[in-house]
Short mmCIF file of C-alpha atoms in Angstrom, two decimals:
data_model
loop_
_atom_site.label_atom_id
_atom_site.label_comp_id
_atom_site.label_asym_id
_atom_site.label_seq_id
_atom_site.Cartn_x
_atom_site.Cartn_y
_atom_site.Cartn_z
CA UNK Y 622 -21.85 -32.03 -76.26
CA UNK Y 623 -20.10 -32.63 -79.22
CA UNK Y 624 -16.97 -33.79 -79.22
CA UNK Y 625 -13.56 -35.73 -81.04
CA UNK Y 626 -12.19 -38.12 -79.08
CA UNK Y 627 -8.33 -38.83 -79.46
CA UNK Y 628 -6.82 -41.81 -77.91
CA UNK Y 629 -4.99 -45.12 -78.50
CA UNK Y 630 -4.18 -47.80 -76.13
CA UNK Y 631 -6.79 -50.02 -74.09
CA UNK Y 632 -6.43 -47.51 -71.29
CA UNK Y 633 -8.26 -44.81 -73.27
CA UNK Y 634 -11.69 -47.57 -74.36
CA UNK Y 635 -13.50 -46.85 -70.91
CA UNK Y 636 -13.29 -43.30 -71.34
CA UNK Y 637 -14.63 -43.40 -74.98
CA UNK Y 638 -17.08 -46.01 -73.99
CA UNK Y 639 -18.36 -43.84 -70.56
CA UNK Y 640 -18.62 -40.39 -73.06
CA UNK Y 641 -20.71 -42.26 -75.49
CA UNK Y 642 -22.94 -43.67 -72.17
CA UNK Y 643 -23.41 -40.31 -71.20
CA UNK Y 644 -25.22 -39.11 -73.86
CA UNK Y 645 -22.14 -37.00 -75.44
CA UNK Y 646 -21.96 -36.71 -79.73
CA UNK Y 647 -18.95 -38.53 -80.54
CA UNK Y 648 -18.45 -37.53 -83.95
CA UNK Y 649 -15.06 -38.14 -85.19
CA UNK Y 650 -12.54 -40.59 -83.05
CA UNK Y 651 -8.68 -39.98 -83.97
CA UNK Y 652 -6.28 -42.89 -83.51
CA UNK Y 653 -3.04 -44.12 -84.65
CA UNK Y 654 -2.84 -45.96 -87.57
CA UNK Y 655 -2.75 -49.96 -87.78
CA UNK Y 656 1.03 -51.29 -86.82
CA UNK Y 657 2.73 -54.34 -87.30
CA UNK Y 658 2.29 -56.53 -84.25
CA UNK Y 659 2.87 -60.37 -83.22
CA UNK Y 660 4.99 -63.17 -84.69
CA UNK Y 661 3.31 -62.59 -87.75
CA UNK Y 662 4.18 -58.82 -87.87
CA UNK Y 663 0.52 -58.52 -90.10
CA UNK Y 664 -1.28 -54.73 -89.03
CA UNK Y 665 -3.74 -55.11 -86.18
CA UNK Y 666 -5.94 -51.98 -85.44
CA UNK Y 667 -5.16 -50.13 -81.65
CA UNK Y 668 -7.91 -50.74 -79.03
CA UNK Y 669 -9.49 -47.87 -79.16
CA UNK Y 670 -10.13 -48.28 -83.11
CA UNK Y 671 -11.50 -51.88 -82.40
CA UNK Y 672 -13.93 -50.37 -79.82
CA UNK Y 673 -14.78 -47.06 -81.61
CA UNK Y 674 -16.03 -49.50 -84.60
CA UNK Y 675 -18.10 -51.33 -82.12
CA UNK Y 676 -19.72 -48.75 -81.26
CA UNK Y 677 -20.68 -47.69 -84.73
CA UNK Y 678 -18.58 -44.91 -84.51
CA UNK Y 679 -16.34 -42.80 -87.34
CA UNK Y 680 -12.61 -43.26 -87.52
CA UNK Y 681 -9.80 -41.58 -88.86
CA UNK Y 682 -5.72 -42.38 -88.63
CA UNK Y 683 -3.79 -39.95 -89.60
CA UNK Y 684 -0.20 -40.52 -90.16
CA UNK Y 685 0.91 -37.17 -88.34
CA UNK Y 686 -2.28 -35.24 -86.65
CA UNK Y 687 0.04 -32.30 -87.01
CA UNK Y 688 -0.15 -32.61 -90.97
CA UNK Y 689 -2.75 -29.46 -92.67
CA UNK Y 690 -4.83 -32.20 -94.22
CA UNK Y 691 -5.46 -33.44 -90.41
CA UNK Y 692 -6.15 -30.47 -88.87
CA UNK Y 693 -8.64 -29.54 -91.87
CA UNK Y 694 -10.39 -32.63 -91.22
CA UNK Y 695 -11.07 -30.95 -87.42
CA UNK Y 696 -11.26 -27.74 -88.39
CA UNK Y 697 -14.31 -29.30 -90.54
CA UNK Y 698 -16.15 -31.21 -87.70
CA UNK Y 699 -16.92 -28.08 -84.98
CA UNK Y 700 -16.68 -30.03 -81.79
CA UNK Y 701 -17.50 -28.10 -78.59
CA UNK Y 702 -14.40 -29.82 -77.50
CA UNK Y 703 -11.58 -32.38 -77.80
CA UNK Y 704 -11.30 -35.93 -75.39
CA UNK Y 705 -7.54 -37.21 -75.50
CA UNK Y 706 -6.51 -40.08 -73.37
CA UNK Y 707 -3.10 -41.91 -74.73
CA UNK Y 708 -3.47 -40.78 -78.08
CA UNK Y 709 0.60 -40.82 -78.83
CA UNK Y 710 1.05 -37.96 -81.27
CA UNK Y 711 1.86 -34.24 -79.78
CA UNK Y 712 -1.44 -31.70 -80.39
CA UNK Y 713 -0.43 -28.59 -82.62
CA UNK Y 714 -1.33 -25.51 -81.36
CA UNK Y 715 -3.57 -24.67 -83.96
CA UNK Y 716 -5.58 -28.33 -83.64
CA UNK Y 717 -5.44 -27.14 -79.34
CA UNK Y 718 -7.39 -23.82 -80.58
CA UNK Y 719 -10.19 -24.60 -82.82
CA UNK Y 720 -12.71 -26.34 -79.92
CA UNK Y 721 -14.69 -23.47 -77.80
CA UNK Y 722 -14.11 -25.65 -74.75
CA UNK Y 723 -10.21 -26.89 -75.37
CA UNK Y 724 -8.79 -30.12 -75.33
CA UNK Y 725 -9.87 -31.73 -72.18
CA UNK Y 726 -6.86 -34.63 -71.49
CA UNK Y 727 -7.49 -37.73 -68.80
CA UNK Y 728 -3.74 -38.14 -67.10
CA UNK Y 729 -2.33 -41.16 -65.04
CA UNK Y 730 -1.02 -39.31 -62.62
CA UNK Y 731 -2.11 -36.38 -59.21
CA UNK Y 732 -0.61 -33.67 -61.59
CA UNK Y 733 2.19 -31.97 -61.24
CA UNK Y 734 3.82 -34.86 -60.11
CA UNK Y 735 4.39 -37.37 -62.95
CA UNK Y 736 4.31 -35.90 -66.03
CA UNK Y 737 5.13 -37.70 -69.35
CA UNK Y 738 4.67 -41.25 -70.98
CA UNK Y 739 5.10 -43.95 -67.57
CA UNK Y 740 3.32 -42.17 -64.51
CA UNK Y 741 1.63 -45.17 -64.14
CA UNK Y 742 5.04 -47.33 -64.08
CA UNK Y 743 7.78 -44.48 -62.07
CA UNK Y 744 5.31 -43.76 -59.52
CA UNK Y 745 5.31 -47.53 -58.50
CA UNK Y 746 8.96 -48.08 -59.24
CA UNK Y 747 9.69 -45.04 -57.32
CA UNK Y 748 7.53 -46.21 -53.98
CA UNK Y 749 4.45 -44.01 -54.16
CA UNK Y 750 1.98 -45.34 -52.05
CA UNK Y 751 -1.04 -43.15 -53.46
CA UNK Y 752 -1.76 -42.16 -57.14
CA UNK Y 753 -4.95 -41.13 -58.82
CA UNK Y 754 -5.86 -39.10 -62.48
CA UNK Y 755 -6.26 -35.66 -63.28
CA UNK Y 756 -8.34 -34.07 -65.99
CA UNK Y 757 -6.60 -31.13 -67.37
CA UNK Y 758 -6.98 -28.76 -70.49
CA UNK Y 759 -4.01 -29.33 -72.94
CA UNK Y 760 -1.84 -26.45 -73.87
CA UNK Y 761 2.07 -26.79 -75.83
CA UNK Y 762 4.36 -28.45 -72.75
CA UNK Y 763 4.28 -31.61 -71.86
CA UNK Y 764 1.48 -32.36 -69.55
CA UNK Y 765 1.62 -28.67 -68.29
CA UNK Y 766 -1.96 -27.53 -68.93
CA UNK Y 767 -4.45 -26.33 -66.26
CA UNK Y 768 -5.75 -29.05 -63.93
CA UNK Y 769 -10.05 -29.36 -64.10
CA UNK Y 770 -10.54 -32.13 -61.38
CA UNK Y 771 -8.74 -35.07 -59.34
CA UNK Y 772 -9.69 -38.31 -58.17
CA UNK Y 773 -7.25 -40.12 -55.92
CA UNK Y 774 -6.61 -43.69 -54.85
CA UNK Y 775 -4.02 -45.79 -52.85
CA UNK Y 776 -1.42 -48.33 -54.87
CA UNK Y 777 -1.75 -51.80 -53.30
CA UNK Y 778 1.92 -52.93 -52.05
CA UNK Y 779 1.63 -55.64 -54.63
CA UNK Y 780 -0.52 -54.09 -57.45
CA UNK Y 781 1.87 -54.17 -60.53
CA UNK Y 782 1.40 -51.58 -63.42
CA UNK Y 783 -0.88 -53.53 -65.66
CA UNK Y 784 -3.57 -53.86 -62.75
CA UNK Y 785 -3.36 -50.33 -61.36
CA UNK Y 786 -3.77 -48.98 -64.88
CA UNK Y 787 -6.81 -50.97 -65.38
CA UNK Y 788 -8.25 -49.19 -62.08
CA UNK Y 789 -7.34 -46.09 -62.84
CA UNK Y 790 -8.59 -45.92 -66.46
CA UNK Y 791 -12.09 -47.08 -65.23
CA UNK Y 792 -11.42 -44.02 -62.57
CA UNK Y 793 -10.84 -41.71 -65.46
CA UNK Y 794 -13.59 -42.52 -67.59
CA UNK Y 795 -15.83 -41.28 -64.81
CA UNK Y 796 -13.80 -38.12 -63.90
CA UNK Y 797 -13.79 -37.37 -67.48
CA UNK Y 798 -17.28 -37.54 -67.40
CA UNK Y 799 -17.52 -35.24 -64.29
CA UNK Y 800 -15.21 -33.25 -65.75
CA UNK Y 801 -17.69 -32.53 -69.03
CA UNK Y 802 -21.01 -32.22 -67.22
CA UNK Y 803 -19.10 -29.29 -64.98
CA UNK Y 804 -17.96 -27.31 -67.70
CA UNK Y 805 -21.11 -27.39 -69.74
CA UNK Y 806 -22.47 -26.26 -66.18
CA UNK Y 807 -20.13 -23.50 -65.60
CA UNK Y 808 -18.76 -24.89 -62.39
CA UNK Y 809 -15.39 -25.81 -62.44
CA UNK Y 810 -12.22 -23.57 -62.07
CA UNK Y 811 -9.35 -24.34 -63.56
CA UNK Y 812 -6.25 -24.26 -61.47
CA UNK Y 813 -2.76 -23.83 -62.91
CA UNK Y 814 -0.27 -26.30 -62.01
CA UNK Y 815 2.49 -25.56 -59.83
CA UNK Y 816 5.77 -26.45 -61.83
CA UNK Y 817 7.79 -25.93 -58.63
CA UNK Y 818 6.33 -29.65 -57.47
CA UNK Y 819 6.52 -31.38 -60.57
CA UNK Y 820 8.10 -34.74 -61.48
CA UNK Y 821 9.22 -36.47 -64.58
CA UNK Y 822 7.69 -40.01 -65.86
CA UNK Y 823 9.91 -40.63 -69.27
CA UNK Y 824 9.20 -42.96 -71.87
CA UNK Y 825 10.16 -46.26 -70.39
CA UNK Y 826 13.27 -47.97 -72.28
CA UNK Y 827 14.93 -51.66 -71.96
CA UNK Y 828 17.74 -50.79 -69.51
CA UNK Y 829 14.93 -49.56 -67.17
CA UNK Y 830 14.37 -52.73 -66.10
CA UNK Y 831 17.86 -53.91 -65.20
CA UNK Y 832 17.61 -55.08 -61.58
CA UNK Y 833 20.08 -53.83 -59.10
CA UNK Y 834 20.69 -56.33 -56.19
CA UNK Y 835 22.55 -54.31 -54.55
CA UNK Y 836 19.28 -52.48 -53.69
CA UNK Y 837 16.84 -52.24 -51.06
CA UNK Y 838 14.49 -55.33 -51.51
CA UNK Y 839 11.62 -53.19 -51.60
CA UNK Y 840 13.05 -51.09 -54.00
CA UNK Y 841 13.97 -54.24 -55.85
CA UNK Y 842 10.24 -55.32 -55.31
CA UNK Y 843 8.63 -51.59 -56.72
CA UNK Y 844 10.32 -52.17 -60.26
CA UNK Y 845 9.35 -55.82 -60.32
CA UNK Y 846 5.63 -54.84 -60.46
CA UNK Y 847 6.27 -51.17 -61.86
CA UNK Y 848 7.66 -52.36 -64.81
CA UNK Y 849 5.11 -54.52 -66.62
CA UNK Y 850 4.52 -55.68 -69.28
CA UNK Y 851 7.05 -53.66 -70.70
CA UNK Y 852 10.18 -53.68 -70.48
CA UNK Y 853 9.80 -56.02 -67.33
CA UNK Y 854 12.36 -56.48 -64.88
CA UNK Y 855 15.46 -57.99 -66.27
CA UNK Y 856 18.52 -60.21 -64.62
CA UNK Y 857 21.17 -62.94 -65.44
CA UNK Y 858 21.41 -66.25 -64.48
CA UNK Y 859 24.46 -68.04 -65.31
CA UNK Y 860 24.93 -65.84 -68.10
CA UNK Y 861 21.59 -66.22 -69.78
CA UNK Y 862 18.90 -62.76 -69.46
CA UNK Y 863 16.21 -64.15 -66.64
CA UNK Y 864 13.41 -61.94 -66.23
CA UNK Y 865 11.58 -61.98 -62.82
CA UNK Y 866 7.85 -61.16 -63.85
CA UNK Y 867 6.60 -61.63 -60.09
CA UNK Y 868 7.92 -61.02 -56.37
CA UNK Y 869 6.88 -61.47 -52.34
CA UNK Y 870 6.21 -58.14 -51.01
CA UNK Y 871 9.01 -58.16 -48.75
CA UNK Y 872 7.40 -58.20 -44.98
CA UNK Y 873 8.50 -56.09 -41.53
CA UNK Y 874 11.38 -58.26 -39.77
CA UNK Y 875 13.00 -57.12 -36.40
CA UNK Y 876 15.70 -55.24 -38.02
CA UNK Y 877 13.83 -54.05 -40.87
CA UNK Y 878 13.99 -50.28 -42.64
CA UNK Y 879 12.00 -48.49 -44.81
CA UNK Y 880 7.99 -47.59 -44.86
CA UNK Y 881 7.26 -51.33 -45.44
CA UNK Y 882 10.34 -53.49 -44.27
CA UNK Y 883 11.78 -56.22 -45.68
CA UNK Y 884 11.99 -59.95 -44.66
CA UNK Y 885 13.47 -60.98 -41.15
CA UNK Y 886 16.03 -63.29 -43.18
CA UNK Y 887 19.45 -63.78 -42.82
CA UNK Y 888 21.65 -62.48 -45.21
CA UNK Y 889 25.22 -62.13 -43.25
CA UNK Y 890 27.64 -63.35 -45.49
CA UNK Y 891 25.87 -63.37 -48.73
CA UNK Y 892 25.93 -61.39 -51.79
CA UNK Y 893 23.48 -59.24 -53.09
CA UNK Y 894 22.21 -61.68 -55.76
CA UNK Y 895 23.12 -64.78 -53.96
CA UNK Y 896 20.21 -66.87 -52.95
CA UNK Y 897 19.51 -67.09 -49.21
CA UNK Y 898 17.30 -69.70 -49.60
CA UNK Y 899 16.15 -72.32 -52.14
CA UNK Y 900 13.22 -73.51 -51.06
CA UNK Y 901 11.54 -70.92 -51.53
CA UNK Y 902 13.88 -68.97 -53.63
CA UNK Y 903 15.14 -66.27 -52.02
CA UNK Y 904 17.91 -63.33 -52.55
CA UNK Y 905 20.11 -61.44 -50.60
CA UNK Y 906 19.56 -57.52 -51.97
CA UNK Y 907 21.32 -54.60 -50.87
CA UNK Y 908 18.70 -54.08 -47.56
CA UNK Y 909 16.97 -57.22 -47.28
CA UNK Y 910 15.98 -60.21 -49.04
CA UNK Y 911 13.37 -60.75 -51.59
CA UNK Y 912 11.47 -64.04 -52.64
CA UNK Y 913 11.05 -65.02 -56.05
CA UNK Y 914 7.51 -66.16 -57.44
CA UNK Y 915 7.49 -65.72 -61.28
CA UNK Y 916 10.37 -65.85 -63.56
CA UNK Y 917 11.11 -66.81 -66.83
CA UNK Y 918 14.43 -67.60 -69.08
CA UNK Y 919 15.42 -66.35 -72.35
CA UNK Y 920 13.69 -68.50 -74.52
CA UNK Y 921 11.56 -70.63 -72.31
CA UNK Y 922 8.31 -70.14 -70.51
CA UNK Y 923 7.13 -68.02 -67.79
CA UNK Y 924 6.82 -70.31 -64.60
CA UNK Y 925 7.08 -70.36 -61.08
CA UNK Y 926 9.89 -69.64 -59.27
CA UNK Y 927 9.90 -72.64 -57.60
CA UNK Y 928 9.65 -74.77 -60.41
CA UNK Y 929 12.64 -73.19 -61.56
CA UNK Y 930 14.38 -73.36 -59.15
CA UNK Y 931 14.05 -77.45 -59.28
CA UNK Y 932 14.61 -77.49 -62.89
CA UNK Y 933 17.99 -75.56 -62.93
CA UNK Y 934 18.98 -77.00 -59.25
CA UNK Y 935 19.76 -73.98 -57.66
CA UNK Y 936 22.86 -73.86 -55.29
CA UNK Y 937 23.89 -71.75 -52.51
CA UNK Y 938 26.68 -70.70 -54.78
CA UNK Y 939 24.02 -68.99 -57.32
CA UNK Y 940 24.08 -65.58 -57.92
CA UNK Y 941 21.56 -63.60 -60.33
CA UNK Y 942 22.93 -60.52 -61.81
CA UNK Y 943 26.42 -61.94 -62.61
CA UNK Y 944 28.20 -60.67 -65.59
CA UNK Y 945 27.75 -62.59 -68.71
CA UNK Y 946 30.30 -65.23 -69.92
#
């Protein structure tokens, strides 16, 4: 088959790498163009350009895929179809109706639930214990297309975002896969989504990782790991931003709630924030208590909760999450 591939971030590489595998005709691969990254702010090329070149293959960055002189450049390859995984721009209608076969998306998420930017992120935040990726055919809504296949796994209780979207990009490069060898076969049915079920996954921004201790600590625990790398989960400690990068799954105790509990620690008297324990560290939340293992200052190095909590000497008087001097 031959076929554009459109896609971005390192999630999209095994899908481009498992189409060129397979035997496909990769003959044009859109991605965004070079940004300003690191200290240095100098341009660095996006994943999938670094990979696409490895593989000998042709690139193009437009500024705005929307733009006539991009959707010429399409119009001019006549691809059986269109691969987008992450690509970042929004697909005109007129780019969506030039391949016979349509543009075949890979999405983070067991469509309809999740749709948007972070289904990888709000489905752990939000306490999902299964996820998986859908193909679907892209049409003008936001993630709203017809659904081609699934594939389905379970979300460890302490896999963080980063490491489940590792899995599940390896788990859409084969469905993708699947996903082409059916339709040049004839034997998949498209099924429409039904909008009744669906869920939202915005764009992630910086107050999304504010921690509430007044929560649950599992809840507390879901946004730890949901929320990485960016924008993290964010706190103060004696008035300077802490960010807590890394957390105990909080275990079944004998007055424990919830599908997963939380510790079997005291907490009577404390407030949510207050540290229950500091050795290890541990805070009272809202349901609960939750035990630090990564944090890191503003400013300093990411280290173990323990470590820091030798080099600040904690107290029992301690409270993360206090307003800011």
């Amino acid at each position: 088959m031959r076929l554009i591939f459109l896609g971005t971030p390192a999630f999209a590489v095994p899908t481009l790498e498992a189409i060129v595998r397979a035997g496909h005709e990769v003959a044009a691969v859109l991605t965004q163009p070079d940004r300003p990254r690191g200290r240095g702010q100098n341009a660095a090329a996006s994943p999938v350009k670094q990979a696409a070149l490895g593989l000998g293959l042709t690139v193009y960055q437009p500024e705005r895929v929307r733009r006539p002189e991009a959707v010429e450049y399409l119009r001019g390859i006549d691809s059986d179809a269109m691969v987008v995984v992450g690509y970042g721009q929004i697909i005109p209608q007129v780019a969506i109706d030039l391949a016979p076969l349509g543009i075949i998306n890979v999405h983070a998420s067991l469509l309809p639930k999740y749709r948007g930017a972070g289904p990888i992120q709000w489905a752990i935040v939000r306490g999902e214990t299964r996820t998986g990726v859908t193909t679907m055919r892209i049409d003008a809504g936001l993630d709203t297309g017809d659904m081609l296949l699934k594939a389905e796994t379970e979300i460890g209780r302490d896999e963080n975002a980063v490491e489940l979207g590792r899995r599940l990009a390896v788990m859409g490069a084969g469905l993708l896969v699947e996903t082409l060898e059916g339709l040049l076969g004839g034997k998949i049915v498209a099924e429409k989504q039904d909008d009744t079920q669906a869920t939202l996954a915005p764009l992630l921004k910086k107050e999304d990782g504010a921690i509430d201790w007044t929560q649950p600590a599992q809840a507390i625990h879901n946004r730890v790991r949901g929320l990485q790398p960016w924008p993290g989960a964010q706190t103060s400690f004696r008035g300077v931003p802490l960010h807590v990068w890394k957390t105990k799954s909080p275990t079944r105790g004998s007055g424990a709630v919830g599908p997963r509990g939380y510790p079997d620690r005291p907490t009577a008297g404390k407030l949510p924030g207050q540290f229950v324990s500091l050795k290890p560290p541990v805070v009272a939340c809202g349901d609960g208590s939750l035990e630090l293992l990564e944090v890191q200052l503003e400013g300093r190095k990411r280290i173990s909760a323990a470590d820091f909590a030798n080099g600040q000497r904690l107290t029992d008087n301690d409270i993360l999450g206090e307003p800011r001097i």
